[in-house]
């Protein structure tokens, strides 16, 4: 999965940010906040324009994770034709693509950070407020 790390590094170097709202703006993705009932986020590409819908009733930290997730799908799998629905930080379709997206998000969130000596993955994730599943 070195290609994912490379993709994240290229994105960070090009735009000098890891903030999902700023990245979406730079990438010209249209963010659509909506008070979905059960959907956390969705990605739609229509006539070349990328829309990311995200549940704006979620805590801000989770909204950011959803936007990261959808940016990752668009960057890693641009030609894939599917509709992904997120519910409780998991998607209906779990597999290779989801693992790749999770890796992308983890790289964005933790690329400049290193665990302390003897620190477990759980402690490391908790220190940076990153879900362990990533």
PDB file of C-alpha atoms in Angstrom:
ATOM      1  CA  UNK A   1       0.000   0.000   0.000  1.00  0.00           C
ATOM      2  CA  UNK A   2       2.925   2.325  -0.615  1.00  0.00           C
ATOM      3  CA  UNK A   3       0.952   3.910  -3.444  1.00  0.00           C
ATOM      4  CA  UNK A   4      -1.590   5.150  -0.905  1.00  0.00           C
ATOM      5  CA  UNK A   5       1.125   6.769   1.210  1.00  0.00           C
ATOM      6  CA  UNK A   6       2.496   8.379  -1.962  1.00  0.00           C
ATOM      7  CA  UNK A   7      -0.958   9.684  -2.918  1.00  0.00           C
ATOM      8  CA  UNK A   8      -1.422  11.240   0.535  1.00  0.00           C
ATOM      9  CA  UNK A   9       2.048  12.791   0.482  1.00  0.00           C
ATOM     10  CA  UNK A  10       1.424  14.267  -2.991  1.00  0.00           C
ATOM     11  CA  UNK A  11      -1.892  15.721  -1.830  1.00  0.00           C
ATOM     12  CA  UNK A  12      -0.340  17.269   1.291  1.00  0.00           C
ATOM     13  CA  UNK A  13       2.617  18.693  -0.631  1.00  0.00           C
ATOM     14  CA  UNK A  14       0.415  20.146  -3.348  1.00  0.00           C
ATOM     15  CA  UNK A  15      -2.143  21.782  -1.051  1.00  0.00           C
ATOM     16  CA  UNK A  16      -0.154  22.206   2.218  1.00  0.00           C
ATOM     17  CA  UNK A  17      -3.031  21.003   4.369  1.00  0.00           C
ATOM     18  CA  UNK A  18      -4.625  17.884   5.766  1.00  0.00           C
ATOM     19  CA  UNK A  19      -7.865  19.608   6.759  1.00  0.00           C
ATOM     20  CA  UNK A  20     -10.732  17.848   4.932  1.00  0.00           C
ATOM     21  CA  UNK A  21     -12.760  21.030   4.381  1.00  0.00           C
ATOM     22  CA  UNK A  22      -9.750  22.802   2.862  1.00  0.00           C
ATOM     23  CA  UNK A  23      -8.793  19.768   0.767  1.00  0.00           C
ATOM     24  CA  UNK A  24     -12.316  19.493  -0.614  1.00  0.00           C
ATOM     25  CA  UNK A  25     -12.208  23.185  -1.523  1.00  0.00           C
ATOM     26  CA  UNK A  26      -8.809  22.898  -3.243  1.00  0.00           C
ATOM     27  CA  UNK A  27      -9.953  19.786  -5.106  1.00  0.00           C
ATOM     28  CA  UNK A  28     -13.121  21.638  -6.167  1.00  0.00           C
ATOM     29  CA  UNK A  29     -15.364  19.079  -4.496  1.00  0.00           C
ATOM     30  CA  UNK A  30     -18.690  20.517  -3.431  1.00  0.00           C
ATOM     31  CA  UNK A  31     -19.505  19.776   0.202  1.00  0.00           C
ATOM     32  CA  UNK A  32     -23.188  19.357   0.954  1.00  0.00           C
ATOM     33  CA  UNK A  33     -24.063  19.340   4.659  1.00  0.00           C
ATOM     34  CA  UNK A  34     -27.394  17.665   5.281  1.00  0.00           C
ATOM     35  CA  UNK A  35     -29.152  16.320   8.388  1.00  0.00           C
ATOM     36  CA  UNK A  36     -29.363  12.737   7.136  1.00  0.00           C
ATOM     37  CA  UNK A  37     -31.147  10.361   9.486  1.00  0.00           C
ATOM     38  CA  UNK A  38     -29.042   7.233   9.044  1.00  0.00           C
ATOM     39  CA  UNK A  39     -26.487   8.140   6.403  1.00  0.00           C
ATOM     40  CA  UNK A  40     -23.123   9.468   7.513  1.00  0.00           C
ATOM     41  CA  UNK A  41     -21.828  10.410   4.097  1.00  0.00           C
ATOM     42  CA  UNK A  42     -22.086   9.912   0.371  1.00  0.00           C
ATOM     43  CA  UNK A  43     -20.097  10.633  -2.757  1.00  0.00           C
ATOM     44  CA  UNK A  44     -21.681  11.596  -6.052  1.00  0.00           C
ATOM     45  CA  UNK A  45     -19.955  12.503  -9.298  1.00  0.00           C
ATOM     46  CA  UNK A  46     -22.340  14.157 -11.729  1.00  0.00           C
ATOM     47  CA  UNK A  47     -21.204  15.509 -15.090  1.00  0.00           C
ATOM     48  CA  UNK A  48     -17.633  15.753 -13.844  1.00  0.00           C
ATOM     49  CA  UNK A  49     -18.485  17.565 -10.612  1.00  0.00           C
ATOM     50  CA  UNK A  50     -17.788  15.807  -7.323  1.00  0.00           C
ATOM     51  CA  UNK A  51     -20.291  16.225  -4.496  1.00  0.00           C
ATOM     52  CA  UNK A  52     -19.686  15.005  -0.967  1.00  0.00           C
ATOM     53  CA  UNK A  53     -22.766  14.856   1.208  1.00  0.00           C
ATOM     54  CA  UNK A  54     -22.122  14.545   4.911  1.00  0.00           C
ATOM     55  CA  UNK A  55     -24.335  14.351   7.956  1.00  0.00           C
ATOM     56  CA  UNK A  56     -24.044  17.723   9.671  1.00  0.00           C
ATOM     57  CA  UNK A  57     -25.787  16.455  12.809  1.00  0.00           C
ATOM     58  CA  UNK A  58     -22.720  14.371  13.654  1.00  0.00           C
ATOM     59  CA  UNK A  59     -20.096  15.759  16.021  1.00  0.00           C
ATOM     60  CA  UNK A  60     -17.594  17.929  14.123  1.00  0.00           C
ATOM     61  CA  UNK A  61     -14.784  15.356  14.500  1.00  0.00           C
ATOM     62  CA  UNK A  62     -16.954  12.699  12.853  1.00  0.00           C
ATOM     63  CA  UNK A  63     -18.018  15.063  10.063  1.00  0.00           C
ATOM     64  CA  UNK A  64     -14.321  15.506   9.277  1.00  0.00           C
ATOM     65  CA  UNK A  65     -13.771  11.730   9.223  1.00  0.00           C
ATOM     66  CA  UNK A  66     -16.688  11.273   6.820  1.00  0.00           C
ATOM     67  CA  UNK A  67     -15.312  13.944   4.479  1.00  0.00           C
ATOM     68  CA  UNK A  68     -11.827  12.385   4.639  1.00  0.00           C
ATOM     69  CA  UNK A  69     -13.395   9.031   3.814  1.00  0.00           C
ATOM     70  CA  UNK A  70     -15.240  10.315   0.764  1.00  0.00           C
ATOM     71  CA  UNK A  71     -12.210  12.259  -0.497  1.00  0.00           C
ATOM     72  CA  UNK A  72     -10.233   9.022  -0.218  1.00  0.00           C
ATOM     73  CA  UNK A  73     -12.787   7.122  -2.304  1.00  0.00           C
ATOM     74  CA  UNK A  74     -12.656   9.776  -5.005  1.00  0.00           C
ATOM     75  CA  UNK A  75      -8.840   9.947  -5.042  1.00  0.00           C
ATOM     76  CA  UNK A  76      -8.145   6.225  -4.816  1.00  0.00           C
ATOM     77  CA  UNK A  77     -10.976   4.822  -6.925  1.00  0.00           C
ATOM     78  CA  UNK A  78     -11.971   7.557  -9.404  1.00  0.00           C
ATOM     79  CA  UNK A  79     -13.377   5.226 -12.040  1.00  0.00           C
ATOM     80  CA  UNK A  80     -15.256   2.946  -9.677  1.00  0.00           C
ATOM     81  CA  UNK A  81     -19.001   3.200 -10.125  1.00  0.00           C
ATOM     82  CA  UNK A  82     -20.708   2.533  -6.829  1.00  0.00           C
ATOM     83  CA  UNK A  83     -22.818   4.195  -4.191  1.00  0.00           C
ATOM     84  CA  UNK A  84     -21.367   3.956  -0.744  1.00  0.00           C
ATOM     85  CA  UNK A  85     -23.394   4.582   2.351  1.00  0.00           C
ATOM     86  CA  UNK A  86     -21.679   4.961   5.694  1.00  0.00           C
ATOM     87  CA  UNK A  87     -23.358   4.000   8.909  1.00  0.00           C
ATOM     88  CA  UNK A  88     -21.607   3.993  12.286  1.00  0.00           C
ATOM     89  CA  UNK A  89     -18.152   4.494  10.707  1.00  0.00           C
ATOM     90  CA  UNK A  90     -18.634   1.318   8.668  1.00  0.00           C
ATOM     91  CA  UNK A  91     -19.929   0.945   5.176  1.00  0.00           C
ATOM     92  CA  UNK A  92     -22.255  -1.603   3.685  1.00  0.00           C
ATOM     93  CA  UNK A  93     -19.518  -2.764   1.332  1.00  0.00           C
ATOM     94  CA  UNK A  94     -16.472  -3.859   3.332  1.00  0.00           C
ATOM     95  CA  UNK A  95     -13.463  -5.141   1.501  1.00  0.00           C
ATOM     96  CA  UNK A  96     -10.359  -4.156  -0.344  1.00  0.00           C
ATOM     97  CA  UNK A  97     -11.558  -0.668  -1.275  1.00  0.00           C
ATOM     98  CA  UNK A  98     -12.631   0.148   2.274  1.00  0.00           C
ATOM     99  CA  UNK A  99      -9.279  -1.005   3.679  1.00  0.00           C
ATOM    100  CA  UNK A 100      -7.525   1.207   1.143  1.00  0.00           C
ATOM    101  CA  UNK A 101      -9.704   4.173   2.085  1.00  0.00           C
ATOM    102  CA  UNK A 102      -9.095   3.567   5.804  1.00  0.00           C
ATOM    103  CA  UNK A 103      -5.338   3.483   5.131  1.00  0.00           C
ATOM    104  CA  UNK A 104      -5.580   6.768   3.180  1.00  0.00           C
ATOM    105  CA  UNK A 105      -7.451   8.478   6.035  1.00  0.00           C
ATOM    106  CA  UNK A 106      -4.992   7.143   8.629  1.00  0.00           C
ATOM    107  CA  UNK A 107      -2.082   8.431   6.531  1.00  0.00           C
ATOM    108  CA  UNK A 108      -3.710  11.865   6.292  1.00  0.00           C
ATOM    109  CA  UNK A 109      -4.307  12.023  10.026  1.00  0.00           C
ATOM    110  CA  UNK A 110      -1.037  10.495  11.223  1.00  0.00           C
ATOM    111  CA  UNK A 111       1.542  10.997   8.461  1.00  0.00           C
ATOM    112  CA  UNK A 112       3.716  13.361  10.509  1.00  0.00           C
ATOM    113  CA  UNK A 113       3.262  11.555  13.821  1.00  0.00           C
ATOM    114  CA  UNK A 114       5.119   8.629  15.384  1.00  0.00           C
ATOM    115  CA  UNK A 115       4.198   6.409  18.335  1.00  0.00           C
ATOM    116  CA  UNK A 116       6.147   6.897  21.545  1.00  0.00           C
ATOM    117  CA  UNK A 117       8.472   4.028  22.547  1.00  0.00           C
ATOM    118  CA  UNK A 118       6.361   1.275  24.090  1.00  0.00           C
ATOM    119  CA  UNK A 119       3.098   2.965  23.115  1.00  0.00           C
ATOM    120  CA  UNK A 120       0.393   0.577  21.891  1.00  0.00           C
ATOM    121  CA  UNK A 121      -1.543   1.243  18.684  1.00  0.00           C
ATOM    122  CA  UNK A 122      -4.601   1.931  20.853  1.00  0.00           C
ATOM    123  CA  UNK A 123      -2.763   4.530  22.944  1.00  0.00           C
ATOM    124  CA  UNK A 124      -1.276   6.106  19.822  1.00  0.00           C
ATOM    125  CA  UNK A 125      -4.701   6.354  18.143  1.00  0.00           C
ATOM    126  CA  UNK A 126      -6.319   7.732  21.306  1.00  0.00           C
ATOM    127  CA  UNK A 127      -3.563  10.373  21.690  1.00  0.00           C
ATOM    128  CA  UNK A 128      -4.437  11.782  18.251  1.00  0.00           C
ATOM    129  CA  UNK A 129      -8.190  11.138  18.505  1.00  0.00           C
ATOM    130  CA  UNK A 130      -8.118   8.734  15.555  1.00  0.00           C
ATOM    131  CA  UNK A 131     -10.446   5.712  15.445  1.00  0.00           C
ATOM    132  CA  UNK A 132      -8.423   2.536  16.046  1.00  0.00           C
ATOM    133  CA  UNK A 133     -10.049   0.843  13.028  1.00  0.00           C
ATOM    134  CA  UNK A 134      -8.085   3.215  10.780  1.00  0.00           C
TER     135      UNK A 134
END
